[in-house]
mmCIF file of C-alpha atoms in Angstrom:
data_model
loop_
_atom_site.group_PDB
_atom_site.id
_atom_site.type_symbol
_atom_site.label_atom_id
_atom_site.label_comp_id
_atom_site.label_asym_id
_atom_site.label_seq_id
_atom_site.Cartn_x
_atom_site.Cartn_y
_atom_site.Cartn_z
ATOM 1 C CA MET A 70 128.431 52.535 99.339
ATOM 2 C CA ILE A 71 129.968 50.192 101.899
ATOM 3 C CA THR A 72 126.774 48.138 102.245
ATOM 4 C CA ILE A 73 126.612 47.663 98.461
ATOM 5 C CA ILE A 74 130.230 46.426 98.370
ATOM 6 C CA THR A 75 129.571 44.120 101.326
ATOM 7 C CA GLY A 76 126.533 42.693 99.525
ATOM 8 C CA ILE A 77 128.588 42.065 96.375
ATOM 9 C CA ILE A 78 131.248 40.303 98.461
ATOM 10 C CA TYR A 79 128.599 38.070 100.087
ATOM 11 C CA VAL A 80 127.221 37.073 96.665
ATOM 12 C CA LEU A 81 130.691 36.337 95.260
ATOM 13 C CA LEU A 82 131.626 34.252 98.314
ATOM 14 C CA GLY A 83 128.370 32.293 98.086
ATOM 15 C CA ILE A 84 128.874 31.403 94.416
ATOM 16 C CA GLY A 85 132.538 30.500 94.954
ATOM 17 C CA VAL A 86 131.919 28.234 97.941
ATOM 18 C CA PHE A 87 128.986 26.538 96.178
ATOM 19 C CA PHE A 88 131.102 25.597 93.165
ATOM 20 C CA ASN A 89 134.079 24.444 95.253
ATOM 21 C CA ILE A 90 131.822 22.106 97.259
ATOM 22 C CA LEU A 91 130.227 20.942 94.011
ATOM 23 C CA ALA A 92 133.674 20.021 92.653
ATOM 24 C CA SER A 93 134.278 17.723 95.614
ATOM 25 C CA ILE A 94 130.825 16.124 95.311
ATOM 26 C CA GLY A 95 131.481 15.595 91.608
ATOM 27 C CA LEU A 96 134.793 13.907 92.420
ATOM 28 C CA LEU A 97 132.907 11.456 94.616
ATOM 29 C CA ARG A 98 129.916 10.849 92.316
ATOM 30 C CA PHE A 99 131.295 10.506 88.777
ATOM 31 C CA PRO A 100 132.266 7.052 87.459
ATOM 32 C CA ASP A 101 135.692 7.463 85.803
ATOM 33 C CA VAL A 102 138.838 9.614 85.563
ATOM 34 C CA TYR A 103 137.750 11.827 82.670
ATOM 35 C CA THR A 104 134.392 12.846 84.100
ATOM 36 C CA ARG A 105 136.033 13.428 87.486
ATOM 37 C CA LEU A 106 138.503 15.741 85.756
ATOM 38 C CA HIS A 107 135.535 17.682 84.351
ATOM 39 C CA ALA A 108 134.289 18.300 87.881
ATOM 40 C CA GLY A 109 137.678 18.777 89.510
ATOM 41 C CA THR A 110 139.019 21.265 86.973
ATOM 42 C CA LYS A 111 136.119 23.417 85.813
ATOM 43 C CA CYS A 112 134.321 23.842 89.112
ATOM 44 C CA THR A 113 137.389 24.614 91.235
ATOM 45 C CA THR A 114 138.653 27.133 88.675
ATOM 46 C CA PHE A 115 135.293 28.888 88.513
ATOM 47 C CA GLY A 116 134.878 28.899 92.308
ATOM 48 C CA SER A 117 138.419 30.231 92.771
ATOM 49 C CA ILE A 118 137.709 33.123 90.384
ATOM 50 C CA PHE A 119 134.828 34.240 92.594
ATOM 51 C CA ILE A 120 136.480 33.785 96.002
ATOM 52 C CA ILE A 121 139.730 35.482 94.950
ATOM 53 C CA GLY A 122 137.634 38.127 93.160
ATOM 54 C CA SER A 123 135.985 38.989 96.474
ATOM 55 C CA VAL A 124 139.435 39.391 98.057
ATOM 56 C CA ILE A 125 140.471 41.663 95.168
ATOM 57 C CA ILE A 126 137.369 43.830 95.689
ATOM 58 C CA LEU A 127 138.181 44.014 99.414
ATOM 59 C CA GLY A 128 141.731 45.181 98.610
ATOM 60 C CA LEU A 129 140.514 47.756 96.093
ATOM 61 C CA ARG A 130 138.038 49.071 98.658
ATOM 62 C CA SER A 131 140.694 49.698 101.295
ATOM 63 C CA TRP A 132 142.948 51.226 98.606
ATOM 64 C CA TYR A 133 140.084 53.584 97.719
ATOM 65 C CA PHE A 134 139.902 54.631 101.381
ATOM 66 C CA GLY A 135 143.613 55.542 101.370
ATOM 67 C CA ASP A 136 145.383 52.397 102.546
ATOM 68 C CA VAL A 137 148.296 51.472 100.232
ATOM 69 C CA ASN A 138 148.369 47.931 101.668
ATOM 70 C CA GLY A 139 145.053 47.372 99.884
ATOM 71 C CA SER A 140 146.748 47.723 96.492
ATOM 72 C CA VAL A 141 149.345 45.136 97.498
ATOM 73 C CA LEU A 142 146.581 42.712 98.541
ATOM 74 C CA ALA A 143 144.635 43.244 95.297
ATOM 75 C CA ILE A 144 147.592 42.916 92.911
ATOM 76 C CA HIS A 145 149.100 39.861 94.608
ATOM 77 C CA SER A 146 145.688 38.168 94.629
ATOM 78 C CA MET A 147 145.443 38.851 90.901
ATOM 79 C CA GLY A 148 148.821 37.133 90.496
ATOM 80 C CA ALA A 149 147.552 34.067 92.343
ATOM 81 C CA LEU A 150 144.371 34.043 90.227
ATOM 82 C CA LEU A 151 146.422 34.259 87.020
ATOM 83 C CA ALA A 152 148.615 31.364 88.189
ATOM 84 C CA ILE A 153 145.510 29.226 88.835
ATOM 85 C CA LEU A 154 143.930 30.127 85.487
ATOM 86 C CA VAL A 155 147.054 29.215 83.513
ATOM 87 C CA THR A 156 148.151 26.083 85.368
ATOM 88 C CA ASN A 157 144.836 24.333 86.104
ATOM 89 C CA PRO A 158 143.668 23.392 82.575
ATOM 90 C CA THR A 159 147.201 22.490 81.525
ATOM 91 C CA GLY A 160 147.557 20.125 84.479
ATOM 92 C CA ALA A 161 144.161 18.573 83.667
ATOM 93 C CA HIS A 162 145.287 18.021 80.081
ATOM 94 C CA ALA A 163 148.470 16.306 81.286
ATOM 95 C CA ILE A 164 146.526 14.014 83.644
ATOM 96 C CA ALA A 165 143.975 13.093 80.946
ATOM 97 C CA ARG A 166 146.708 12.251 78.471
ATOM 98 C CA ALA A 167 148.609 10.199 81.056
ATOM 99 C CA ALA A 168 145.441 8.335 82.025
ATOM 100 C CA HIS A 169 144.699 7.463 78.413
ATOM 101 C CA LYS A 170 148.253 6.303 77.756
ATOM 102 C CA SER A 171 148.292 4.175 80.904
ATOM 103 C CA GLY A 172 145.222 2.347 79.616
ATOM 104 C CA VAL A 173 142.225 3.776 81.495
ATOM 105 C CA LYS A 174 139.130 3.479 79.261
ATOM 106 C CA PRO A 175 136.341 6.071 79.448
ATOM 107 C CA ALA A 176 133.366 4.498 81.217
ATOM 108 C CA GLN A 177 130.028 4.178 79.360
ATOM 109 C CA ALA A 178 131.676 5.627 76.239
ATOM 110 C CA VAL A 179 129.536 6.136 73.136
ATOM 111 C CA ILE A 180 132.514 6.704 70.844
ATOM 112 C CA ASP A 181 136.307 6.606 71.293
ATOM 113 C CA THR A 182 138.127 7.939 68.242
ATOM 114 C CA LEU A 183 141.549 8.016 69.886
ATOM 115 C CA GLU A 184 141.342 4.325 70.830
ATOM 116 C CA LYS A 185 140.410 3.352 67.238
ATOM 117 C CA GLU A 186 143.312 5.292 65.728
ATOM 118 C CA ASP A 187 145.836 3.874 68.182
ATOM 119 C CA ASN A 188 144.895 0.349 67.210
ATOM 120 C CA SER A 189 144.868 0.850 63.439
ATOM 121 C CA MET B 58 141.810 42.050 111.930
ATOM 122 C CA MET B 59 139.904 43.301 108.962
ATOM 123 C CA PRO B 60 136.179 43.746 108.231
ATOM 124 C CA LEU B 61 134.243 40.606 107.281
ATOM 125 C CA ALA B 62 136.762 38.330 109.055
ATOM 126 C CA ASP B 63 134.024 36.082 110.492
ATOM 127 C CA GLU B 64 132.470 35.471 107.074
ATOM 128 C CA TYR B 65 135.831 34.569 105.607
ATOM 129 C CA LEU B 66 136.466 32.132 108.470
ATOM 130 C CA ILE B 67 133.166 30.375 107.670
ATOM 131 C CA VAL B 68 134.297 30.153 104.028
ATOM 132 C CA LEU B 69 137.555 28.547 105.190
ATOM 133 C CA ILE B 70 135.679 25.933 107.225
ATOM 134 C CA ILE B 71 133.512 24.978 104.231
ATOM 135 C CA LEU B 72 136.607 24.812 102.009
ATOM 136 C CA SER B 73 138.308 22.422 104.440
ATOM 137 C CA LEU B 74 135.173 20.247 104.232
ATOM 138 C CA ALA B 75 135.691 20.161 100.446
ATOM 139 C CA ILE B 76 139.326 19.114 101.019
ATOM 140 C CA VAL B 77 138.161 16.238 103.236
ATOM 141 C CA MET B 78 135.768 15.034 100.521
ATOM 142 C CA ALA B 79 138.540 15.114 97.917
ATOM 143 C CA MET B 80 140.718 13.115 100.332
ATOM 144 C CA ILE B 81 138.042 10.402 100.411
ATOM 145 C CA ARG B 82 138.497 10.127 96.631
ATOM 146 C CA ILE B 83 142.278 9.822 97.108
ATOM 147 C CA ILE B 84 141.797 6.979 99.601
ATOM 148 C CA LEU B 85 139.167 5.129 97.519
ATOM 149 C CA GLY B 86 141.195 5.196 94.314
ATOM 150 C CA PRO B 87 140.654 2.904 92.372
ATOM 151 C CA THR B 88 143.417 3.766 89.838
ATOM 152 C CA ALA B 89 146.449 6.031 90.141
ATOM 153 C CA PRO B 90 145.079 8.780 87.796
ATOM 154 C CA ASP B 91 142.001 9.071 90.051
ATOM 155 C CA ARG B 92 144.254 9.852 92.984
ATOM 156 C CA VAL B 93 146.148 12.458 90.964
ATOM 157 C CA VAL B 94 142.843 14.159 90.095
ATOM 158 C CA GLY B 95 142.005 14.336 93.800
ATOM 159 C CA LEU B 96 145.438 15.773 94.562
ATOM 160 C CA ASP B 97 145.048 18.417 91.858
ATOM 161 C CA THR B 98 141.687 19.493 93.275
ATOM 162 C CA ILE B 99 143.135 19.706 96.786
ATOM 163 C CA ASN B 100 146.016 21.854 95.500
ATOM 164 C CA THR B 101 143.638 24.393 93.974
ATOM 165 C CA ILE B 102 141.504 24.583 97.123
ATOM 166 C CA VAL B 103 144.625 25.031 99.273
ATOM 167 C CA ILE B 104 145.750 27.949 97.089
ATOM 168 C CA VAL B 105 142.356 29.640 97.514
ATOM 169 C CA SER B 106 142.492 29.035 101.278
ATOM 170 C CA MET B 107 145.926 30.658 101.471
ATOM 171 C CA VAL B 108 144.651 33.759 99.666
ATOM 172 C CA VAL B 109 141.694 33.958 102.068
ATOM 173 C CA PHE B 110 144.050 33.579 105.057
ATOM 174 C CA GLY B 111 146.153 36.423 103.708
ATOM 175 C CA ALA B 112 143.042 38.590 103.465
ATOM 176 C CA ILE B 113 141.903 37.749 107.005
ATOM 177 C CA PHE B 114 145.181 38.438 108.766
ATOM 178 C CA GLU B 115 146.279 41.212 106.346
ATOM 179 C CA GLN B 116 149.573 39.419 105.683
ATOM 180 C CA VAL B 117 150.479 39.709 102.001
ATOM 181 C CA ILE B 118 153.297 37.182 102.440
ATOM 182 C CA TYR B 119 150.655 34.397 102.590
ATOM 183 C CA ILE B 120 149.511 35.327 99.089
ATOM 184 C CA ASP B 121 153.099 35.252 97.816
ATOM 185 C CA VAL B 122 153.386 31.763 99.267
ATOM 186 C CA ALA B 123 150.143 30.862 97.450
ATOM 187 C CA ILE B 124 151.568 31.974 94.088
ATOM 188 C CA VAL B 125 154.735 29.923 94.557
ATOM 189 C CA TYR B 126 152.664 26.956 95.770
ATOM 190 C CA ALA B 127 150.498 27.163 92.640
ATOM 191 C CA LEU B 128 153.492 27.034 90.315
ATOM 192 C CA LEU B 129 155.245 24.243 92.262
ATOM 193 C CA SER B 130 152.108 22.098 92.458
ATOM 194 C CA PHE B 131 151.693 22.519 88.700
ATOM 195 C CA VAL B 132 155.215 21.223 88.150
ATOM 196 C CA SER B 133 154.618 18.276 90.484
ATOM 197 C CA THR B 134 151.364 17.410 88.647
ATOM 198 C CA LEU B 135 153.212 17.434 85.336
ATOM 199 C CA TYR B 136 155.905 15.145 86.713
ATOM 200 C CA ILE B 137 153.391 12.664 88.142
ATOM 201 C CA ALA B 138 151.592 12.645 84.784
ATOM 202 C CA LYS B 139 154.854 12.010 82.957
ATOM 203 C CA TYR B 140 155.640 9.165 85.334
ATOM 204 C CA LEU B 141 152.184 7.600 84.829
ATOM 205 C CA GLN B 142 152.227 7.644 81.044
ATOM 206 C CA GLY B 143 155.794 6.384 80.762
ATOM 207 C CA GLY B 144 158.025 6.735 77.713
ATOM 208 C CA GLU B 145 158.814 9.967 75.923
ATOM 209 C CA TYR B 146 157.001 13.197 76.772
ATOM 210 C CA MET C 46 168.499 41.877 70.512
ATOM 211 C CA LEU C 47 164.787 42.581 70.190
ATOM 212 C CA ALA C 48 164.060 39.361 72.086
ATOM 213 C CA PHE C 49 166.338 40.546 74.930
ATOM 214 C CA VAL C 50 164.618 43.945 75.166
ATOM 215 C CA ILE C 51 161.105 42.452 75.164
ATOM 216 C CA THR C 52 161.961 39.852 77.823
ATOM 217 C CA THR C 53 163.582 42.502 80.042
ATOM 218 C CA ILE C 54 160.603 44.839 79.765
ATOM 219 C CA VAL C 55 158.105 42.082 80.612
ATOM 220 C CA CYS C 56 160.214 40.993 83.622
ATOM 221 C CA PHE C 57 160.513 44.572 84.859
ATOM 222 C CA ILE C 58 156.775 45.215 84.606
ATOM 223 C CA THR C 59 156.071 41.989 86.509
ATOM 224 C CA TYR C 60 158.571 42.988 89.205
ATOM 225 C CA LEU C 61 156.963 46.420 89.510
ATOM 226 C CA LEU C 62 153.496 44.915 89.873
ATOM 227 C CA PHE C 63 154.604 42.700 92.731
ATOM 228 C CA THR C 64 156.471 45.391 94.675
ATOM 229 C CA THR C 65 153.839 48.126 94.899
ATOM 230 C CA GLY C 66 153.482 49.876 98.242
ATOM 231 C CA SER C 67 157.201 49.916 99.059
ATOM 232 C CA GLY C 68 157.947 53.660 98.870
ATOM 233 C CA ASP C 69 157.154 57.143 97.607
ATOM 234 C CA ILE C 70 158.052 57.339 93.893
ATOM 235 C CA ALA C 71 154.701 57.787 92.093
ATOM 236 C CA GLY C 72 153.189 56.915 95.469
ATOM 237 C CA LEU C 73 154.012 53.228 95.150
ATOM 238 C CA TRP C 74 157.697 52.318 94.710
ATOM 239 C CA SER C 75 160.987 53.038 96.479
ATOM 240 C CA ILE C 76 164.233 53.808 94.622
ATOM 241 C CA GLU C 77 165.957 50.646 95.892
ATOM 242 C CA GLU C 78 163.218 48.405 94.537
ATOM 243 C CA LEU C 79 163.397 50.113 91.135
ATOM 244 C CA LEU C 80 167.195 49.665 90.903
ATOM 245 C CA ILE C 81 167.242 46.047 92.052
ATOM 246 C CA GLY C 82 164.299 45.247 89.780
ATOM 247 C CA LEU C 83 166.122 46.717 86.794
ATOM 248 C CA ILE C 84 169.299 44.711 87.496
ATOM 249 C CA LEU C 85 167.410 41.472 88.094
ATOM 250 C CA SER C 86 165.293 41.849 84.969
ATOM 251 C CA LEU C 87 168.389 42.556 82.859
ATOM 252 C CA ILE C 88 169.935 39.303 84.132
ATOM 253 C CA THR C 89 166.710 37.342 83.625
ATOM 254 C CA GLY C 90 166.208 38.806 80.168
ATOM 255 C CA PHE C 91 169.732 37.815 79.148
ATOM 256 C CA ILE C 92 169.320 34.235 80.368
ATOM 257 C CA SER C 93 165.807 33.475 79.131
ATOM 258 C CA GLN C 94 165.513 35.451 75.893
ATOM 259 C CA THR C 95 165.537 32.376 73.652
ATOM 260 C CA VAL C 96 162.855 30.692 75.779
ATOM 261 C CA PHE C 97 160.437 33.593 76.017
ATOM 262 C CA VAL C 98 160.662 34.743 72.368
ATOM 263 C CA LYS C 99 160.973 31.727 70.088
ATOM 264 C CA ASP C 100 162.668 32.068 66.665
ATOM 265 C CA GLU C 101 162.641 35.895 66.736
ATOM 266 C CA ASP C 102 158.844 35.782 66.402
ATOM 267 C CA VAL C 103 157.751 39.109 67.929
ATOM 268 C CA ARG C 104 154.182 39.384 66.635
ATOM 269 C CA MET C 105 152.769 38.857 70.141
ATOM 270 C CA ALA C 106 154.539 42.050 71.352
ATOM 271 C CA ASN C 107 151.718 44.065 69.789
ATOM 272 C CA PRO C 108 149.594 45.590 72.621
ATOM 273 C CA LEU C 109 146.514 45.475 70.357
ATOM 274 C CA LYS C 110 146.638 41.671 70.466
ATOM 275 C CA TRP C 111 146.758 41.702 74.288
ATOM 276 C CA LEU C 112 143.722 43.977 74.288
ATOM 277 C CA LEU C 113 141.925 41.582 71.945
ATOM 278 C CA PHE C 114 142.905 38.699 74.234
ATOM 279 C CA LEU C 115 141.449 40.567 77.216
ATOM 280 C CA VAL C 116 138.197 41.174 75.297
ATOM 281 C CA TYR C 117 138.119 37.467 74.419
ATOM 282 C CA ALA C 118 138.767 36.431 78.028
ATOM 283 C CA ILE C 119 136.084 38.662 79.499
ATOM 284 C CA GLY C 120 133.480 38.314 76.727
ATOM 285 C CA PRO C 121 132.821 34.972 74.965
ATOM 286 C CA PHE C 122 135.206 32.962 77.139
ATOM 287 C CA PHE C 123 133.759 33.958 80.497
ATOM 288 C CA VAL C 124 130.188 33.457 79.274
ATOM 289 C CA SER C 125 130.915 29.905 78.152
ATOM 290 C CA LEU C 126 132.867 29.269 81.375
ATOM 291 C CA ALA C 127 129.756 30.163 83.364
ATOM 292 C CA LYS C 128 127.607 27.954 81.089
ATOM 293 C CA ALA C 129 130.088 25.110 81.559
ATOM 294 C CA ASN C 130 129.797 25.266 85.314
ATOM 295 C CA VAL C 131 126.012 25.323 85.362
ATOM 296 C CA ASP C 132 126.150 22.326 83.002
ATOM 297 C CA VAL C 133 128.588 20.410 85.228
ATOM 298 C CA ALA C 134 126.504 21.304 88.287
ATOM 299 C CA TYR C 135 123.441 19.829 86.559
ATOM 300 C CA ARG C 136 125.330 16.638 85.738
ATOM 301 C CA VAL C 137 126.800 16.301 89.246
ATOM 302 C CA ILE C 138 123.334 16.538 90.779
ATOM 303 C CA THR C 139 121.438 14.322 88.324
ATOM 304 C CA GLY C 140 124.270 11.944 87.319
ATOM 305 C CA LYS C 141 123.209 11.939 83.627
ATOM 306 C CA ILE C 142 126.264 11.427 81.396
ATOM 307 C CA ASN C 143 126.835 10.250 77.821
ATOM 308 C CA PRO C 144 130.610 10.486 77.310
ATOM 309 C CA GLY C 145 132.995 9.785 74.440
ATOM 310 C CA ILE C 146 136.282 10.867 72.867
ATOM 311 C CA VAL C 147 136.052 12.739 69.542
ATOM 312 C CA LYS C 148 138.539 14.370 67.180
ATOM 313 C CA ILE C 149 138.402 17.921 65.833
ATOM 314 C CA HIS C 150 140.511 19.714 63.251
ATOM 315 C CA PRO C 151 140.749 23.374 64.343
ATOM 316 C CA ASN C 152 143.210 24.298 61.541
ATOM 317 C CA LEU C 153 145.547 26.425 63.701
ATOM 318 C CA LYS C 154 149.252 26.667 62.977
ATOM 319 C CA THR C 155 151.350 28.003 65.861
ATOM 320 C CA ASP C 156 152.015 26.292 69.202
ATOM 321 C CA LEU C 157 150.711 29.267 71.183
ATOM 322 C CA SER C 158 147.322 29.311 69.478
ATOM 323 C CA VAL C 159 146.846 25.556 69.925
ATOM 324 C CA THR C 160 147.729 25.944 73.632
ATOM 325 C CA ILE C 161 145.181 28.727 74.083
ATOM 326 C CA LEU C 162 142.525 26.685 72.263
ATOM 327 C CA ALA C 163 143.219 23.530 74.303
ATOM 328 C CA ASN C 164 143.004 25.444 77.586
ATOM 329 C CA SER C 165 139.814 27.202 76.457
ATOM 330 C CA ILE C 166 138.271 23.869 75.501
ATOM 331 C CA THR C 167 139.149 22.367 78.874
ATOM 332 C CA LEU C 168 137.376 25.193 80.687
ATOM 333 C CA THR C 169 134.231 25.302 78.509
ATOM 334 C CA PRO C 170 130.997 23.286 78.404
ATOM 335 C CA GLY C 171 131.365 19.557 78.816
ATOM 336 C CA THR C 172 134.683 19.165 76.980
ATOM 337 C CA LEU C 173 138.227 18.277 78.028
ATOM 338 C CA SER C 174 141.226 18.023 75.713
ATOM 339 C CA VAL C 175 142.933 14.641 76.058
ATOM 340 C CA ASP C 176 145.589 14.362 73.375
ATOM 341 C CA ILE C 177 147.078 16.219 70.417
ATOM 342 C CA ASP C 178 148.217 15.048 67.001
ATOM 343 C CA GLU C 179 151.368 17.107 66.583
ATOM 344 C CA GLU C 180 151.666 16.744 62.795
ATOM 345 C CA ASN C 181 148.533 18.649 61.810
ATOM 346 C CA ASN C 182 147.408 20.016 65.212
ATOM 347 C CA ASP C 183 144.282 17.884 65.547
ATOM 348 C CA LEU C 184 142.860 17.717 69.062
ATOM 349 C CA TYR C 185 141.266 14.693 70.733
ATOM 350 C CA ILE C 186 138.507 15.779 73.097
ATOM 351 C CA HIS C 187 136.623 14.010 75.850
ATOM 352 C CA TRP C 188 133.019 15.117 75.563
ATOM 353 C CA ILE C 189 130.698 14.518 78.499
ATOM 354 C CA ASN C 190 127.441 14.645 76.491
ATOM 355 C CA VAL C 191 127.997 13.418 72.923
ATOM 356 C CA ASP C 192 125.683 14.833 70.249
ATOM 357 C CA GLU C 193 124.407 11.989 68.027
ATOM 358 C CA GLN C 194 124.360 14.179 64.904
ATOM 359 C CA ALA C 195 127.921 15.406 65.368
ATOM 360 C CA ILE C 196 129.650 12.013 65.368
ATOM 361 C CA LYS C 197 128.523 10.968 61.887
ATOM 362 C CA GLN C 198 131.739 12.333 60.350
ATOM 363 C CA THR C 199 135.378 12.243 61.548
ATOM 364 C CA PRO C 200 136.949 14.692 62.368
ATOM 365 C CA ILE C 201 133.763 16.340 63.516
ATOM 366 C CA ASP C 202 132.794 19.962 62.968
ATOM 367 C CA CYS C 203 134.392 22.472 65.373
ATOM 368 C CA LYS C 204 131.134 24.313 65.969
ATOM 369 C CA TYR C 205 129.686 21.484 68.066
ATOM 370 C CA VAL C 206 132.604 21.471 70.503
ATOM 371 C CA CYS C 207 134.094 24.935 70.785
ATOM 372 C CA GLY C 208 131.756 27.384 69.049
ATOM 373 C CA SER C 209 133.569 30.375 67.534
ATOM 374 C CA PHE C 210 136.795 30.004 69.549
ATOM 375 C CA PRO C 211 139.098 29.089 66.604
ATOM 376 C CA GLN C 212 138.172 32.292 64.725
ATOM 377 C CA TRP C 213 138.896 34.406 67.840
ATOM 378 C CA ILE C 214 142.197 32.675 68.516
ATOM 379 C CA ARG C 215 143.276 32.984 64.880
ATOM 380 C CA ARG C 216 142.720 36.707 65.172
ATOM 381 C CA ILE C 217 144.622 36.906 68.482
ATOM 382 C CA ALA C 218 147.629 34.660 68.041
ATOM 383 C CA GLU C 219 148.343 34.253 64.332
#
């Protein structure tokens, strides 16, 4: 039982760390604000789900073995996860809108409907 | 200390590497929105690191701090965005 | 009045969730925490009732809708979130991008449903909501890999950008 849970936690941690590192590499590699937001928002959110999920599983495990502190750990981690899930995309939306209004053009753009309608 | 503390410490080291890479983006720029994107990424990684710290040292207060930090950093991101776009929100 | 009761109940449940492990009642709470939580949530409910429940609109108080939202979050939403990340990983490693900003007309009415849709779009494959047309709730979306067939008409068809999300959200929030 314990070895299975430990294995699950290893897998979750591996996926989470991989995507968080990938977010930073994407920030460095992509050419403009909007594509960087793609990397910086999606990948960190997804990685955070897995890392915090492993902490939640850890808390539930120690709750199962009779430690009430485990429940506190699990529920508070869920609160932090919920806060990340709600605030991250909204913040990205605000930054994208601000960037467009302050005049940053999308690089290598095929089509830009918003730009056309602002000018007309 | 709790079980798996060493593994979680390795995770923290890799996460701080990710923070350093995002900081390079903040220094390079080139425009202000780019820097805000870097800051937003760093905020999320810091929140995750706080939760992992709380798990390692079995101090739930760290996770409470992480929740409050998440909400405050969201508000600060919104205000920077409002400042950048100018005019009415 | 109904707005006050709903806000108080939601505050109290949140308070209870964050104070587990403090005592012996039901194995989790102490009597002091319960009393202080009740007083604080009454005060909070009185102050913020008009913010939390807008215009006496209490349709979202239905637990069935929360259950549907949970099914949506775990089922189609999580699957496309995973797809999105594999897609972004592929683009980070190869550097192949073909971006553009397009307009969609999801045909949703309330503020809440448009918010859920915009956040879902931001977290799903290759798309990021940039701006909103507040008159008829059209969304402008930055798309990292533009489909040549999709951009022949404006506003383009929802199915290229967000799949079946508008139908789900209409069922949840309207």
